[in-house]
């Protein structure tokens, strides 16, 4: 039983940093999509705000919220 618990703890330790790397990828994808998107000024402002917020949250360690905001930006851009 101890082996299973240890294996679960070690798996979680190695998997968490992998998810943290998704934030920069999503931010880059959103920034690239922003360059070619045809959006009104209000939507552009919202997308820019979401990208900045997502980057700040990533830097602060709040990866779940960062991914949520960056995914919302991608949806507004039609890139999802």
PDB file of N, CA and C in Angstrom:
ATOM      1  N   UNK A   1       0.831  -1.190   0.000  1.00  0.00           N
ATOM      2  CA  UNK A   1       0.000   0.000   0.000  1.00  0.00           C
ATOM      3  C   UNK A   1       0.874   1.251   0.000  1.00  0.00           C
ATOM      4  N   UNK A   2       1.952   1.211   0.773  1.00  0.00           N
ATOM      5  CA  UNK A   2       2.840   2.369   0.836  1.00  0.00           C
ATOM      6  C   UNK A   2       3.456   2.661  -0.524  1.00  0.00           C
ATOM      7  N   UNK A   3       3.720   1.611  -1.292  1.00  0.00           N
ATOM      8  CA  UNK A   3       4.302   1.791  -2.617  1.00  0.00           C
ATOM      9  C   UNK A   3       3.335   2.546  -3.534  1.00  0.00           C
ATOM     10  N   UNK A   4       2.041   2.243  -3.440  1.00  0.00           N
ATOM     11  CA  UNK A   4       1.048   2.901  -4.275  1.00  0.00           C
ATOM     12  C   UNK A   4       0.906   4.381  -3.915  1.00  0.00           C
ATOM     13  N   UNK A   5       0.938   4.646  -2.625  1.00  0.00           N
ATOM     14  CA  UNK A   5       0.839   6.033  -2.174  1.00  0.00           C
ATOM     15  C   UNK A   5       2.073   6.811  -2.631  1.00  0.00           C
ATOM     16  N   UNK A   6       3.236   6.220  -2.480  1.00  0.00           N
ATOM     17  CA  UNK A   6       4.468   6.869  -2.917  1.00  0.00           C
ATOM     18  C   UNK A   6       4.453   7.110  -4.425  1.00  0.00           C
ATOM     19  N   UNK A   7       3.980   6.124  -5.159  1.00  0.00           N
ATOM     20  CA  UNK A   7       3.899   6.269  -6.612  1.00  0.00           C
ATOM     21  C   UNK A   7       2.938   7.399  -6.992  1.00  0.00           C
ATOM     22  N   UNK A   8       1.827   7.525  -6.309  1.00  0.00           N
ATOM     23  CA  UNK A   8       0.853   8.583  -6.589  1.00  0.00           C
ATOM     24  C   UNK A   8       1.436   9.958  -6.277  1.00  0.00           C
ATOM     25  N   UNK A   9       2.145  10.064  -5.161  1.00  0.00           N
ATOM     26  CA  UNK A   9       2.754  11.339  -4.778  1.00  0.00           C
ATOM     27  C   UNK A   9       3.835  11.739  -5.784  1.00  0.00           C
ATOM     28  N   UNK A  10       4.655  10.799  -6.177  1.00  0.00           N
ATOM     29  CA  UNK A  10       5.714  11.095  -7.140  1.00  0.00           C
ATOM     30  C   UNK A  10       5.134  11.459  -8.506  1.00  0.00           C
ATOM     31  N   UNK A  11       4.081  10.769  -8.901  1.00  0.00           N
ATOM     32  CA  UNK A  11       3.428  11.086 -10.179  1.00  0.00           C
ATOM     33  C   UNK A  11       2.885  12.509 -10.167  1.00  0.00           C
ATOM     34  N   UNK A  12       2.237  12.883  -9.089  1.00  0.00           N
ATOM     35  CA  UNK A  12       1.688  14.238  -8.979  1.00  0.00           C
ATOM     36  C   UNK A  12       2.793  15.278  -9.018  1.00  0.00           C
ATOM     37  N   UNK A  13       3.921  14.966  -8.397  1.00  0.00           N
ATOM     38  CA  UNK A  13       5.036  15.910  -8.374  1.00  0.00           C
ATOM     39  C   UNK A  13       5.615  16.143  -9.761  1.00  0.00           C
ATOM     40  N   UNK A  14       5.622  15.121 -10.588  1.00  0.00           N
ATOM     41  CA  UNK A  14       6.178  15.259 -11.929  1.00  0.00           C
ATOM     42  C   UNK A  14       5.159  15.767 -12.946  1.00  0.00           C
ATOM     43  N   UNK A  15       3.886  15.532 -12.714  1.00  0.00           N
ATOM     44  CA  UNK A  15       2.852  15.954 -13.643  1.00  0.00           C
ATOM     45  C   UNK A  15       2.540  17.444 -13.496  1.00  0.00           C
ATOM     46  N   UNK A  16       2.523  17.978 -12.292  1.00  0.00           N
ATOM     47  CA  UNK A  16       2.171  19.380 -12.066  1.00  0.00           C
ATOM     48  C   UNK A  16       3.028  20.355 -12.854  1.00  0.00           C
ATOM     49  N   UNK A  17       4.351  20.216 -12.871  1.00  0.00           N
ATOM     50  CA  UNK A  17       5.143  21.150 -13.679  1.00  0.00           C
ATOM     51  C   UNK A  17       4.851  21.044 -15.174  1.00  0.00           C
ATOM     52  N   UNK A  18       4.439  19.894 -15.628  1.00  0.00           N
ATOM     53  CA  UNK A  18       4.120  19.737 -17.043  1.00  0.00           C
ATOM     54  C   UNK A  18       2.923  20.603 -17.421  1.00  0.00           C
ATOM     55  N   UNK A  19       1.926  20.673 -16.546  1.00  0.00           N
ATOM     56  CA  UNK A  19       0.760  21.499 -16.817  1.00  0.00           C
ATOM     57  C   UNK A  19       1.104  22.982 -16.743  1.00  0.00           C
ATOM     58  N   UNK A  20       2.059  23.340 -15.911  1.00  0.00           N
ATOM     59  CA  UNK A  20       2.469  24.738 -15.791  1.00  0.00           C
ATOM     60  C   UNK A  20       3.058  25.248 -17.098  1.00  0.00           C
ATOM     61  N   UNK A  21       3.609  24.367 -17.901  1.00  0.00           N
ATOM     62  CA  UNK A  21       4.207  24.776 -19.166  1.00  0.00           C
ATOM     63  C   UNK A  21       3.171  25.053 -20.242  1.00  0.00           C
ATOM     64  N   UNK A  22       1.935  24.713 -20.008  1.00  0.00           N
ATOM     65  CA  UNK A  22       0.895  24.948 -21.009  1.00  0.00           C
ATOM     66  C   UNK A  22       0.531  26.428 -21.088  1.00  0.00           C
ATOM     67  N   UNK A  23       0.670  27.159 -20.003  1.00  0.00           N
ATOM     68  CA  UNK A  23       0.294  28.575 -19.986  1.00  0.00           C
ATOM     69  C   UNK A  23       1.059  29.385 -21.038  1.00  0.00           C
ATOM     70  N   UNK A  24       2.387  29.300 -21.086  1.00  0.00           N
ATOM     71  CA  UNK A  24       3.105  30.073 -22.100  1.00  0.00           C
ATOM     72  C   UNK A  24       2.730  29.673 -23.529  1.00  0.00           C
ATOM     73  N   UNK A  25       2.445  28.409 -23.736  1.00  0.00           N
ATOM     74  CA  UNK A  25       2.041  27.942 -25.059  1.00  0.00           C
ATOM     75  C   UNK A  25       0.701  28.564 -25.458  1.00  0.00           C
ATOM     76  N   UNK A  26      -0.226  28.596 -24.523  1.00  0.00           N
ATOM     77  CA  UNK A  26      -1.531  29.197 -24.797  1.00  0.00           C
ATOM     78  C   UNK A  26      -1.398  30.696 -25.040  1.00  0.00           C
ATOM     79  N   UNK A  27      -0.550  31.364 -24.267  1.00  0.00           N
ATOM     80  CA  UNK A  27      -0.343  32.806 -24.432  1.00  0.00           C
ATOM     81  C   UNK A  27       0.250  33.096 -25.814  1.00  0.00           C
ATOM     82  N   UNK A  28       1.222  32.314 -26.208  1.00  0.00           N
ATOM     83  CA  UNK A  28       1.848  32.512 -27.515  1.00  0.00           C
ATOM     84  C   UNK A  28       0.838  32.291 -28.636  1.00  0.00           C
ATOM     85  N   UNK A  29       0.027  31.249 -28.497  1.00  0.00           N
ATOM     86  CA  UNK A  29      -0.991  30.953 -29.504  1.00  0.00           C
ATOM     87  C   UNK A  29      -1.989  32.115 -29.614  1.00  0.00           C
ATOM     88  N   UNK A  30      -2.386  32.669 -28.461  1.00  0.00           N
ATOM     89  CA  UNK A  30      -3.332  33.783 -28.457  1.00  0.00           C
ATOM     90  C   UNK A  30      -2.709  35.028 -29.082  1.00  0.00           C
ATOM     91  N   UNK A  31      -1.461  35.295 -28.751  1.00  0.00           N
ATOM     92  CA  UNK A  31      -0.786  36.462 -29.319  1.00  0.00           C
ATOM     93  C   UNK A  31      -0.632  36.336 -30.841  1.00  0.00           C
ATOM     94  N   UNK A  32      -0.322  35.146 -31.306  1.00  0.00           N
ATOM     95  CA  UNK A  32      -0.198  34.924 -32.746  1.00  0.00           C
ATOM     96  C   UNK A  32      -1.544  35.079 -33.449  1.00  0.00           C
ATOM     97  N   UNK A  33      -2.589  34.552 -32.840  1.00  0.00           N
ATOM     98  CA  UNK A  33      -3.930  34.657 -33.430  1.00  0.00           C
ATOM     99  C   UNK A  33      -4.408  36.101 -33.431  1.00  0.00           C
ATOM    100  N   UNK A  34      -3.982  36.867 -32.446  1.00  0.00           N
ATOM    101  CA  UNK A  34      -4.378  38.276 -32.337  1.00  0.00           C
ATOM    102  C   UNK A  34      -3.862  39.086 -33.531  1.00  0.00           C
ATOM    103  N   UNK A  35      -2.719  38.696 -34.072  1.00  0.00           N
ATOM    104  CA  UNK A  35      -2.111  39.438 -35.177  1.00  0.00           C
ATOM    105  C   UNK A  35      -2.946  39.369 -36.461  1.00  0.00           C
ATOM    106  N   UNK A  36      -3.677  38.296 -36.643  1.00  0.00           N
ATOM    107  CA  UNK A  36      -4.442  38.122 -37.879  1.00  0.00           C
ATOM    108  C   UNK A  36      -5.953  38.191 -37.667  1.00  0.00           C
ATOM    109  N   UNK A  37      -6.381  38.381 -36.432  1.00  0.00           N
ATOM    110  CA  UNK A  37      -7.816  38.381 -36.128  1.00  0.00           C
ATOM    111  C   UNK A  37      -8.479  39.678 -36.584  1.00  0.00           C
ATOM    112  N   UNK A  38      -9.701  39.547 -37.038  1.00  0.00           N
ATOM    113  CA  UNK A  38     -10.523  40.713 -37.386  1.00  0.00           C
ATOM    114  C   UNK A  38     -11.538  40.899 -36.282  1.00  0.00           C
ATOM    115  N   UNK A  39     -11.186  41.737 -35.317  1.00  0.00           N
ATOM    116  CA  UNK A  39     -12.038  41.948 -34.150  1.00  0.00           C
ATOM    117  C   UNK A  39     -12.378  43.419 -34.000  1.00  0.00           C
ATOM    118  N   UNK A  40     -13.517  43.692 -33.356  1.00  0.00           N
ATOM    119  CA  UNK A  40     -13.837  45.076 -33.045  1.00  0.00           C
ATOM    120  C   UNK A  40     -12.959  45.532 -31.874  1.00  0.00           C
ATOM    121  N   UNK A  41     -12.921  46.815 -31.632  1.00  0.00           N
ATOM    122  CA  UNK A  41     -12.023  47.373 -30.616  1.00  0.00           C
ATOM    123  C   UNK A  41     -12.301  46.825 -29.215  1.00  0.00           C
ATOM    124  N   UNK A  42     -13.566  46.650 -28.881  1.00  0.00           N
ATOM    125  CA  UNK A  42     -13.924  46.151 -27.557  1.00  0.00           C
ATOM    126  C   UNK A  42     -13.423  44.721 -27.352  1.00  0.00           C
ATOM    127  N   UNK A  43     -13.579  43.889 -28.370  1.00  0.00           N
ATOM    128  CA  UNK A  43     -13.124  42.497 -28.272  1.00  0.00           C
ATOM    129  C   UNK A  43     -11.608  42.439 -28.222  1.00  0.00           C
ATOM    130  N   UNK A  44     -10.938  43.269 -29.020  1.00  0.00           N
ATOM    131  CA  UNK A  44      -9.471  43.326 -28.980  1.00  0.00           C
ATOM    132  C   UNK A  44      -8.983  43.704 -27.588  1.00  0.00           C
ATOM    133  N   UNK A  45      -9.642  44.682 -26.977  1.00  0.00           N
ATOM    134  CA  UNK A  45      -9.263  45.116 -25.627  1.00  0.00           C
ATOM    135  C   UNK A  45      -9.460  43.984 -24.624  1.00  0.00           C
ATOM    136  N   UNK A  46     -10.565  43.261 -24.750  1.00  0.00           N
ATOM    137  CA  UNK A  46     -10.855  42.148 -23.829  1.00  0.00           C
ATOM    138  C   UNK A  46      -9.815  41.037 -23.993  1.00  0.00           C
ATOM    139  N   UNK A  47      -9.481  40.694 -25.236  1.00  0.00           N
ATOM    140  CA  UNK A  47      -8.500  39.645 -25.503  1.00  0.00           C
ATOM    141  C   UNK A  47      -7.130  40.064 -24.957  1.00  0.00           C
ATOM    142  N   UNK A  48      -6.742  41.310 -25.191  1.00  0.00           N
ATOM    143  CA  UNK A  48      -5.459  41.810 -24.692  1.00  0.00           C
ATOM    144  C   UNK A  48      -5.422  41.736 -23.174  1.00  0.00           C
ATOM    145  N   UNK A  49      -6.522  42.106 -22.535  1.00  0.00           N
ATOM    146  CA  UNK A  49      -6.621  42.050 -21.081  1.00  0.00           C
ATOM    147  C   UNK A  49      -6.499  40.603 -20.578  1.00  0.00           C
ATOM    148  N   UNK A  50      -7.184  39.677 -21.245  1.00  0.00           N
ATOM    149  CA  UNK A  50      -7.144  38.275 -20.838  1.00  0.00           C
ATOM    150  C   UNK A  50      -5.739  37.681 -20.993  1.00  0.00           C
ATOM    151  N   UNK A  51      -5.047  38.051 -22.058  1.00  0.00           N
ATOM    152  CA  UNK A  51      -3.694  37.545 -22.273  1.00  0.00           C
ATOM    153  C   UNK A  51      -2.764  38.074 -21.170  1.00  0.00           C
ATOM    154  N   UNK A  52      -2.847  39.359 -20.889  1.00  0.00           N
ATOM    155  CA  UNK A  52      -2.004  39.955 -19.840  1.00  0.00           C
ATOM    156  C   UNK A  52      -2.310  39.336 -18.478  1.00  0.00           C
ATOM    157  N   UNK A  53      -3.588  39.156 -18.202  1.00  0.00           N
ATOM    158  CA  UNK A  53      -4.010  38.561 -16.934  1.00  0.00           C
ATOM    159  C   UNK A  53      -3.517  37.117 -16.834  1.00  0.00           C
ATOM    160  N   UNK A  54      -3.642  36.375 -17.934  1.00  0.00           N
ATOM    161  CA  UNK A  54      -3.193  34.981 -17.946  1.00  0.00           C
ATOM    162  C   UNK A  54      -1.699  34.857 -17.706  1.00  0.00           C
ATOM    163  N   UNK A  55      -0.927  35.749 -18.320  1.00  0.00           N
ATOM    164  CA  UNK A  55       0.528  35.740 -18.113  1.00  0.00           C
ATOM    165  C   UNK A  55       0.872  36.057 -16.660  1.00  0.00           C
ATOM    166  N   UNK A  56       0.198  37.047 -16.087  1.00  0.00           N
ATOM    167  CA  UNK A  56       0.449  37.430 -14.696  1.00  0.00           C
ATOM    168  C   UNK A  56       0.090  36.289 -13.741  1.00  0.00           C
ATOM    169  N   UNK A  57      -1.022  35.634 -14.017  1.00  0.00           N
ATOM    170  CA  UNK A  57      -1.434  34.506 -13.166  1.00  0.00           C
ATOM    171  C   UNK A  57      -0.439  33.360 -13.267  1.00  0.00           C
ATOM    172  N   UNK A  58       0.074  33.117 -14.467  1.00  0.00           N
ATOM    173  CA  UNK A  58       1.093  32.077 -14.639  1.00  0.00           C
ATOM    174  C   UNK A  58       2.317  32.414 -13.793  1.00  0.00           C
ATOM    175  N   UNK A  59       2.765  33.654 -13.876  1.00  0.00           N
ATOM    176  CA  UNK A  59       3.942  34.074 -13.097  1.00  0.00           C
ATOM    177  C   UNK A  59       3.689  33.949 -11.594  1.00  0.00           C
ATOM    178  N   UNK A  60       2.442  34.171 -11.191  1.00  0.00           N
ATOM    179  CA  UNK A  60       2.072  34.072  -9.783  1.00  0.00           C
ATOM    180  C   UNK A  60       1.806  32.650  -9.322  1.00  0.00           C
ATOM    181  N   UNK A  61       1.866  31.682 -10.237  1.00  0.00           N
ATOM    182  CA  UNK A  61       1.667  30.284  -9.868  1.00  0.00           C
ATOM    183  C   UNK A  61       0.226  29.810  -9.934  1.00  0.00           C
ATOM    184  N   UNK A  62      -0.677  30.662 -10.374  1.00  0.00           N
ATOM    185  CA  UNK A  62      -2.088  30.285 -10.471  1.00  0.00           C
ATOM    186  C   UNK A  62      -2.359  29.775 -11.888  1.00  0.00           C
ATOM    187  N   UNK A  63      -1.881  28.581 -12.163  1.00  0.00           N
ATOM    188  CA  UNK A  63      -1.912  28.040 -13.517  1.00  0.00           C
ATOM    189  C   UNK A  63      -3.322  27.688 -13.994  1.00  0.00           C
ATOM    190  N   UNK A  64      -4.167  27.237 -13.104  1.00  0.00           N
ATOM    191  CA  UNK A  64      -5.533  26.881 -13.502  1.00  0.00           C
ATOM    192  C   UNK A  64      -6.279  28.111 -14.004  1.00  0.00           C
ATOM    193  N   UNK A  65      -6.186  29.216 -13.272  1.00  0.00           N
ATOM    194  CA  UNK A  65      -6.870  30.442 -13.700  1.00  0.00           C
ATOM    195  C   UNK A  65      -6.203  31.023 -14.937  1.00  0.00           C
ATOM    196  N   UNK A  66      -4.883  30.902 -15.021  1.00  0.00           N
ATOM    197  CA  UNK A  66      -4.156  31.363 -16.202  1.00  0.00           C
ATOM    198  C   UNK A  66      -4.655  30.645 -17.445  1.00  0.00           C
ATOM    199  N   UNK A  67      -4.749  29.338 -17.376  1.00  0.00           N
ATOM    200  CA  UNK A  67      -5.235  28.556 -18.512  1.00  0.00           C
ATOM    201  C   UNK A  67      -6.671  28.926 -18.858  1.00  0.00           C
ATOM    202  N   UNK A  68      -7.500  29.147 -17.849  1.00  0.00           N
ATOM    203  CA  UNK A  68      -8.898  29.508 -18.092  1.00  0.00           C
ATOM    204  C   UNK A  68      -8.991  30.837 -18.836  1.00  0.00           C
ATOM    205  N   UNK A  69      -8.222  31.824 -18.396  1.00  0.00           N
ATOM    206  CA  UNK A  69      -8.256  33.130 -19.048  1.00  0.00           C
ATOM    207  C   UNK A  69      -7.676  33.077 -20.460  1.00  0.00           C
ATOM    208  N   UNK A  70      -6.591  32.360 -20.620  1.00  0.00           N
ATOM    209  CA  UNK A  70      -5.982  32.253 -21.947  1.00  0.00           C
ATOM    210  C   UNK A  70      -6.882  31.475 -22.905  1.00  0.00           C
ATOM    211  N   UNK A  71      -7.552  30.451 -22.419  1.00  0.00           N
ATOM    212  CA  UNK A  71      -8.504  29.706 -23.255  1.00  0.00           C
ATOM    213  C   UNK A  71      -9.700  30.582 -23.634  1.00  0.00           C
ATOM    214  N   UNK A  72     -10.136  31.444 -22.709  1.00  0.00           N
ATOM    215  CA  UNK A  72     -11.231  32.368 -23.030  1.00  0.00           C
ATOM    216  C   UNK A  72     -10.794  33.334 -24.133  1.00  0.00           C
ATOM    217  N   UNK A  73      -9.543  33.821 -24.042  1.00  0.00           N
ATOM    218  CA  UNK A  73      -9.014  34.709 -25.082  1.00  0.00           C
ATOM    219  C   UNK A  73      -8.997  33.987 -26.426  1.00  0.00           C
ATOM    220  N   UNK A  74      -8.568  32.738 -26.426  1.00  0.00           N
ATOM    221  CA  UNK A  74      -8.525  31.967 -27.670  1.00  0.00           C
ATOM    222  C   UNK A  74      -9.919  31.761 -28.247  1.00  0.00           C
ATOM    223  N   UNK A  75     -10.915  31.566 -27.388  1.00  0.00           N
ATOM    224  CA  UNK A  75     -12.292  31.414 -27.868  1.00  0.00           C
ATOM    225  C   UNK A  75     -12.777  32.692 -28.524  1.00  0.00           C
ATOM    226  N   UNK A  76     -12.471  33.830 -27.904  1.00  0.00           N
ATOM    227  CA  UNK A  76     -12.861  35.110 -28.485  1.00  0.00           C
ATOM    228  C   UNK A  76     -12.183  35.338 -29.835  1.00  0.00           C
ATOM    229  N   UNK A  77     -10.972  34.807 -29.964  1.00  0.00           N
ATOM    230  CA  UNK A  77     -10.228  34.938 -31.203  1.00  0.00           C
ATOM    231  C   UNK A  77     -10.667  33.910 -32.253  1.00  0.00           C
ATOM    232  N   UNK A  78     -11.463  32.940 -31.843  1.00  0.00           N
ATOM    233  CA  UNK A  78     -11.889  31.886 -32.761  1.00  0.00           C
ATOM    234  C   UNK A  78     -10.786  30.878 -33.027  1.00  0.00           C
ATOM    235  N   UNK A  79      -9.828  30.795 -32.109  1.00  0.00           N
ATOM    236  CA  UNK A  79      -8.674  29.912 -32.301  1.00  0.00           C
ATOM    237  C   UNK A  79      -8.811  28.609 -31.535  1.00  0.00           C
ATOM    238  N   UNK A  80      -9.977  28.320 -31.035  1.00  0.00           N
ATOM    239  CA  UNK A  80     -10.176  27.060 -30.320  1.00  0.00           C
ATOM    240  C   UNK A  80     -11.207  26.216 -31.009  1.00  0.00           C
TER     241      UNK A  80
END
